[in-house]
Structures are given as C-alpha cells and as structure tokens.
CSV table of C-alpha atoms and ligand atoms in Angstrom, one decimal:
chain,number,residue,atom,x,y,z
U,1,MET,CA,214.0,30.2,287.2
U,2,ARG,CA,211.0,28.3,285.7
U,3,GLN,CA,207.8,30.2,284.9
U,4,LEU,CA,205.3,29.4,287.6
U,5,ILE,CA,201.8,29.0,286.1
U,6,VAL,CA,198.3,28.4,287.4
U,7,ALA,CA,195.9,27.8,284.5
U,8,ALA,CA,192.2,27.7,284.7
U,9,ASN,CA,190.4,25.3,282.4
U,10,TRP,CA,186.8,26.4,282.5
U,11,LYS,CA,185.9,23.5,280.1
U,12,MET,CA,182.3,23.7,278.7
U,13,ASN,CA,180.9,25.6,281.6
U,14,LEU,CA,179.2,29.0,282.2
U,15,THR,CA,177.0,31.2,280.1
U,16,ARG,CA,178.2,34.6,278.8
U,17,GLN,CA,176.7,36.4,281.9
U,18,GLU,CA,178.2,33.8,284.3
U,19,GLY,CA,181.6,34.0,282.5
U,20,ILE,CA,181.6,37.8,282.8
U,21,ALA,CA,180.7,37.6,286.5
U,22,LEU,CA,183.5,35.1,287.2
U,23,ILE,CA,186.2,37.0,285.3
U,24,SER,CA,185.1,40.2,287.0
U,25,GLU,CA,185.8,38.6,290.4
U,26,VAL,CA,189.0,36.7,289.5
U,27,VAL,CA,190.9,39.6,287.9
U,28,PRO,CA,191.0,42.0,290.9
U,29,MET,CA,191.7,39.1,293.3
U,30,VAL,CA,194.7,38.1,291.2
U,31,ARG,CA,195.9,41.7,291.0
U,32,ASP,CA,195.6,42.2,294.7
U,33,GLN,CA,196.6,38.9,296.1
U,34,VAL,CA,198.7,36.8,293.8
U,35,HIS,CA,202.5,37.2,293.5
U,36,THR,CA,203.6,38.8,290.2
U,37,LYS,CA,206.0,35.8,289.5
U,38,VAL,CA,202.9,33.6,289.1
U,39,LYS,CA,201.4,33.7,285.7
U,40,VAL,CA,197.6,33.1,285.7
U,41,VAL,CA,196.2,31.7,282.5
U,42,LEU,CA,192.5,31.8,281.9
U,43,CYS,CA,191.5,29.1,279.4
U,44,VAL,CA,188.0,30.2,278.6
U,45,PRO,CA,185.5,28.7,276.2
U,46,PHE,CA,185.8,29.9,272.6
U,47,PRO,CA,182.9,32.4,272.6
U,48,PHE,CA,184.4,34.2,275.6
U,49,ILE,CA,187.7,34.8,273.9
U,50,GLY,CA,186.6,38.0,272.1
U,51,PHE,CA,185.8,39.8,275.3
U,52,ALA,CA,187.8,38.2,278.1
U,53,LYS,CA,191.0,40.1,277.4
U,54,ARG,CA,189.3,43.5,278.1
U,55,PHE,CA,189.0,42.5,281.7
U,56,PHE,CA,192.8,42.3,282.3
U,57,GLN,CA,194.3,44.4,279.5
U,58,SER,CA,196.9,46.1,281.7
U,59,GLN,CA,197.6,43.2,284.0
U,60,LYS,CA,200.8,41.5,282.9
U,61,ASN,CA,200.6,38.3,285.0
U,62,ILE,CA,197.2,37.3,283.5
U,63,ALA,CA,197.1,35.7,280.1
U,64,LEU,CA,194.3,34.5,277.8
U,65,GLY,CA,194.1,30.8,276.9
U,66,ALA,CA,192.0,28.6,274.7
U,67,GLN,CA,191.1,25.0,275.3
U,68,ASN,CA,191.8,23.6,271.8
U,69,CYS,CA,192.4,24.5,268.2
U,70,TYR,CA,192.3,22.8,264.8
U,71,TYR,CA,195.4,21.3,263.3
U,72,LYS,CA,195.1,23.1,259.9
U,73,PRO,CA,195.6,26.9,259.5
U,74,ALA,CA,192.5,27.6,257.5
U,75,GLY,CA,190.0,26.2,255.0
U,76,ALA,CA,186.7,24.4,254.6
U,77,TYR,CA,186.5,22.8,258.1
U,78,THR,CA,183.0,23.9,259.3
U,79,GLY,CA,182.8,24.5,263.0
U,80,GLU,CA,186.6,24.5,263.7
U,81,ILE,CA,188.8,27.2,265.2
U,82,SER,CA,192.3,27.8,263.8
U,83,ALA,CA,195.4,28.9,265.6
U,84,PRO,CA,195.8,32.1,263.5
U,85,MET,CA,192.2,33.1,264.6
U,86,LEU,CA,193.1,32.6,268.3
U,87,LYS,CA,196.3,34.6,267.9
U,88,SER,CA,194.4,37.4,266.3
U,89,PHE,CA,192.4,37.6,269.6
U,90,ASP,CA,195.5,37.9,271.7
U,91,VAL,CA,195.4,34.3,272.9
U,92,ASP,CA,198.8,33.3,274.4
U,93,TYR,CA,198.2,29.7,275.5
U,94,VAL,CA,196.3,26.8,274.0
U,95,ILE,CA,195.5,23.6,275.8
U,96,ILE,CA,196.4,20.7,273.5
U,97,GLY,CA,195.6,17.0,274.0
U,98,HIS,CA,193.4,17.2,277.1
U,99,SER,CA,192.4,13.7,278.0
U,100,GLU,CA,188.7,14.6,277.4
U,101,ARG,CA,189.6,15.5,273.8
U,102,ARG,CA,191.6,12.3,273.4
U,103,GLN,CA,188.7,10.3,274.8
U,104,TYR,CA,185.6,11.9,273.4
U,105,PHE,CA,187.0,13.3,270.1
U,106,GLY,CA,189.5,10.6,269.2
U,107,GLU,CA,192.5,12.9,269.1
U,108,THR,CA,195.6,10.9,268.4
U,109,GLU,CA,199.3,11.7,269.1
U,110,GLU,CA,199.8,12.4,265.4
U,111,VAL,CA,197.0,15.0,265.3
U,112,LEU,CA,198.3,16.5,268.5
U,113,ALA,CA,201.7,16.8,267.1
U,114,GLU,CA,200.2,18.9,264.2
U,115,LYS,CA,198.2,21.0,266.7
U,116,VAL,CA,201.3,21.7,268.7
U,117,ARG,CA,203.1,22.8,265.5
U,118,GLN,CA,200.2,25.1,264.6
U,119,VAL,CA,200.2,26.8,268.1
U,120,ILE,CA,203.9,27.4,268.0
U,121,ALA,CA,203.9,28.6,264.4
U,122,ASN,CA,201.4,31.3,265.5
U,123,GLN,CA,203.6,32.5,268.4
U,124,MET,CA,201.5,30.9,271.2
U,125,HIS,CA,202.4,28.4,273.9
U,126,PRO,CA,200.8,24.9,273.9
U,127,ILE,CA,199.8,23.6,277.3
U,128,PHE,CA,200.3,19.9,276.3
U,129,CYS,CA,198.3,17.5,278.5
U,130,CYS,CA,199.5,14.0,279.2
U,131,GLY,CA,198.5,11.4,281.7
U,132,GLU,CA,197.6,7.8,282.2
U,133,SER,CA,194.4,5.9,283.0
U,134,LEU,CA,193.8,4.0,286.2
U,135,GLN,CA,194.3,0.8,284.4
U,136,THR,CA,197.7,1.9,283.0
U,137,ARG,CA,198.8,3.0,286.5
U,138,GLN,CA,197.8,-0.2,288.0
U,139,SER,CA,199.7,-2.1,285.4
U,140,GLY,CA,202.8,-0.3,286.6
U,141,TYR,CA,203.6,1.0,283.1
U,142,HIS,CA,202.4,4.6,283.7
U,143,ILE,CA,205.7,6.3,283.5
U,144,ASN,CA,206.7,4.8,280.2
U,145,PHE,CA,203.2,5.5,278.9
U,146,VAL,CA,203.4,9.2,279.7
U,147,ARG,CA,206.9,9.4,278.4
U,148,GLN,CA,205.7,8.0,275.1
U,149,GLN,CA,203.0,10.6,274.9
U,150,LEU,CA,205.7,13.3,275.0
U,151,SER,CA,207.9,11.5,272.5
U,152,GLN,CA,205.1,11.1,270.0
U,153,SER,CA,203.6,14.6,270.1
U,154,LEU,CA,206.4,16.9,271.1
U,155,PHE,CA,209.8,15.5,270.3
U,156,HIS,CA,209.6,16.4,266.6
U,157,LEU,CA,210.1,20.0,267.8
U,158,SER,CA,213.4,21.9,267.5
U,159,ALA,CA,214.9,22.8,270.9
U,160,GLU,CA,214.0,26.4,270.3
U,161,ASP,CA,210.3,25.5,269.7
U,162,PHE,CA,210.2,22.9,272.5
U,163,ALA,CA,211.2,25.7,274.9
U,164,LYS,CA,207.8,27.3,274.3
U,165,VAL,CA,205.9,24.3,275.5
U,166,VAL,CA,204.2,24.0,278.8
U,167,ILE,CA,203.5,20.4,280.0
U,168,ALA,CA,200.5,19.5,282.1
U,169,TYR,CA,200.5,16.1,283.8
U,170,GLU,CA,196.9,15.1,284.4
U,171,PRO,CA,196.3,11.5,285.5
U,172,ILE,CA,192.9,10.6,284.1
U,173,TRP,CA,191.9,8.9,287.3
U,174,ALA,CA,192.3,12.2,289.1
U,175,ILE,CA,190.3,14.5,286.8
U,176,GLY,CA,187.0,15.5,288.3
U,177,THR,CA,187.0,12.6,290.7
U,178,GLY,CA,188.1,14.3,293.9
U,179,HIS,CA,191.0,11.9,294.1
U,180,ASN,CA,194.1,13.9,293.4
U,181,ALA,CA,197.5,12.4,292.9
U,182,THR,CA,199.5,12.5,296.0
U,183,ALA,CA,202.4,14.9,296.1
U,184,GLN,CA,204.8,11.9,295.9
U,185,GLN,CA,203.0,10.5,292.8
U,186,ALA,CA,203.1,13.9,291.1
U,187,GLN,CA,206.7,14.5,292.0
U,188,GLU,CA,207.7,11.1,290.7
U,189,MET,CA,206.1,11.6,287.3
U,190,HIS,CA,207.2,15.2,286.9
U,191,PHE,CA,210.8,14.3,287.7
U,192,ALA,CA,210.6,11.3,285.2
U,193,LEU,CA,209.3,13.6,282.5
U,194,ARG,CA,211.9,16.2,283.2
U,195,GLN,CA,214.6,13.5,282.8
U,196,HIS,CA,213.0,12.3,279.6
U,197,ILE,CA,213.0,15.9,278.2
U,198,ALA,CA,216.7,16.2,279.3
U,199,SER,CA,217.6,13.0,277.4
U,200,VAL,CA,216.5,14.7,274.1
U,201,TYR,CA,217.0,18.4,274.6
U,202,GLY,CA,219.6,18.5,277.4
U,203,GLN,CA,219.4,19.5,281.1
U,204,GLU,CA,219.3,23.2,280.5
U,205,ILE,CA,216.0,23.1,278.5
U,206,ALA,CA,214.6,20.4,280.8
U,207,GLN,CA,215.2,22.6,283.8
U,208,GLN,CA,213.5,25.5,282.1
U,209,THR,CA,210.4,23.6,281.2
U,210,THR,CA,207.2,24.4,283.2
U,211,ILE,CA,205.4,21.2,284.2
U,212,LEU,CA,201.9,21.7,285.7
U,213,TYR,CA,199.9,19.2,287.7
U,214,GLY,CA,196.1,18.8,287.1
U,215,GLY,CA,193.4,16.5,288.5
U,216,SER,CA,191.2,17.4,291.5
U,217,CYS,CA,193.7,20.2,292.5
U,218,ASN,CA,192.1,22.5,295.0
U,219,ALA,CA,193.1,25.1,297.6
U,220,ASN,CA,193.6,22.4,300.3
U,221,ASN,CA,195.9,20.1,298.3
U,222,ALA,CA,197.7,22.7,296.2
U,223,PRO,CA,200.2,23.8,298.8
U,224,GLU,CA,201.6,20.3,299.3
U,225,ILE,CA,201.6,19.5,295.5
U,226,PHE,CA,203.1,22.9,294.5
U,227,ALA,CA,205.9,22.4,297.1
U,228,CYS,CA,207.3,19.5,295.1
U,229,PRO,CA,210.5,20.5,293.4
U,230,ASP,CA,209.4,19.5,289.9
U,231,VAL,CA,205.9,20.8,290.1
U,232,ASP,CA,205.6,24.4,288.7
U,233,GLY,CA,201.9,25.0,289.1
U,234,GLY,CA,198.6,23.6,288.2
U,235,LEU,CA,195.9,23.2,285.5
U,236,ILE,CA,192.7,23.6,287.4
U,237,GLY,CA,189.2,22.4,286.3
U,238,GLY,CA,186.3,22.5,288.8
U,239,ALA,CA,188.1,24.7,291.4
U,240,SER,CA,188.8,27.4,288.7
U,241,LEU,CA,185.0,28.1,288.6
U,242,LYS,CA,185.1,29.6,292.1
U,243,SER,CA,187.0,32.9,292.3
U,244,SER,CA,188.3,32.7,295.9
U,245,GLU,CA,189.2,29.0,295.7
U,246,PHE,CA,191.0,29.6,292.4
U,247,THR,CA,192.8,32.7,293.8
U,248,ASN,CA,193.9,30.6,296.9
U,249,ILE,CA,195.3,28.0,294.6
U,250,CYS,CA,197.3,30.7,292.8
U,251,LYS,CA,198.7,31.7,296.2
U,252,SER,CA,199.8,28.1,297.1
U,253,PHE,CA,203.5,28.3,296.0
U,254,PRO,CA,206.2,28.0,298.7
U,255,LEU,CA,208.1,31.2,299.3
U,256,TYR,CA,211.4,29.7,298.0
U,257,LYS,CA,209.9,29.3,294.5
U,258,LEU,CA,208.6,32.9,294.5
U,259,ILE,CA,211.9,34.4,295.4
U,260,ALA,CA,214.1,32.2,293.1
U,261,ASP,CA,215.8,34.1,290.2
X,1,13P,P1,189.5,19.0,287.7
X,1,13P,O1,190.4,20.0,288.4
X,1,13P,O2,188.1,19.4,287.7
X,1,13P,O3,189.8,17.6,288.3
X,1,13P,O4,190.0,19.0,286.2
X,1,13P,C1,191.3,19.0,285.9
X,1,13P,C2,191.4,19.2,284.5
X,1,13P,O5,191.0,18.4,283.6
X,1,13P,C3,192.0,20.5,284.0
X,1,13P,O6,192.3,20.5,282.7
C-alpha cells in the first residue's frame, strides 16, 4: 500500500575509491537478498552522483539520491548544486532539511519550503527530515514541534505535490548517538504526523505517505522499529556504510508489510 523505503545517507564520508567499493558490494546484495517491494535509495555525496547510477542501471528497486540541493534553479551561487542539475544525473530522491543542515548551515523552514518546491518542480521526491532535540522532547512539546516543522515547510504544497514527499522522522538525540528511539516512541510520532497530514490533505493521502525513521537505526533494532504500523522504513547513517549491515536493515520488514497490496 505505502512504498517501503530504506535510504542510505552516506553523509560526508568515503573517498571515490571507497564509495565505488561500497556500492559494488551493496548493489548485488540488494539484488539477491532484498524483497523487490522495498525501494533502496542511495543518497551519496555530490561527487559520486555522476557515476553511482552505472552500478545499478537495470535494477528497478534501487534509486539514486542526493543529500541536499540549493533553493534556486540556477545562477551566480558559487559552490551550490541545483535541483535541475541533480535531475539531469537521474537523481530521484533528495534529502531536504536534515538536522545537520539546519544546525550547521542555518537552514530555516522558509528555505526548506523553497527547496522542497525545487525538488518537486524537477520531478524528484524530497525526503523531508524532521525531528526534535533532547531538550524539546524533555519539555514534552516534541509532537507539536515536529508537527510545526511539517506545517511550515510542506503544507504549502498542493495535494498532488504533497503525495510525492517522503517524510523522515529523525530525533536529533538519536542521530549518531547509539541511542535509537524505542519502537513505541517512533510509532507515537509517526502516528501523530500521519494524523497531522490527514487533517490537511485527508486520510487517503495520509495513508499513502511514506514515513521513515532515522537515528541510530541498525540491523539489531530495525526489525522492531519497522514492525510498527506507521513506520515505512528507515533513513540510515552510520550503518549504511557497511554493506551487510545495511542489507540486513533492508531485510527487516515484517512479512505482512511485504505482501500487502
Ligand atoms: P545515524 O544512523 O548514523 O544515527 O544517522 C541517522 C541520520 O542522520 C540519517 O540521515
């Protein structure tokens, strides 16, 4: 019913040679071991985008992703990468609003709304990241906080465009810390976000929206997290840099999700 996705976010890791080695391992593992209902998205660093696709040209359930793009389509913006450029390299998914970009590069909800617009205007799918800090969670305001992130950066979209968005809930306190959200915490937030989407776009679109979990997700905890009814896969950082660990995460969906229509 909903597209199941496991997306790798390699972040700013690996040299060209190391990237080629990893992708050469991951692609055949995914082909041989991962259910075809699971879409695997490899969000590689920009310099790898030109060659990465060659490794999985004929494999329908692997897609190419980028980790960011600029919010303008072209022009004198030295060092930036546009959505039309990414599209011209067969990129299908673009991570937008990762907490590291919000934190270290000062990306605001307004800028993210523009980036989302750019990605969709170029026929790609934004993987929109949201999530609260530890302080916000401890204040008990976390659900409202994350709802607001969606309202501010996504709810300007038409229903038709919103249907192209993938959401990734990534609590900041879980990213790279080894402290993943529990399955209950993930389910509670994913359910709340789905209801929030339904309040604006209706239940049908909300039920079709893929919502991923990210934050210290690994092959040990993925089965329990992916078993939650409102979790449709993961956005994987550190564990995506190890081919067999990543493949095992891609294999962590319960059977009932794989055989659903
Ligand atoms: P880790 O899986 O390393 O915690 O990172 C998660 C993440 O930020 C993915 O975008």
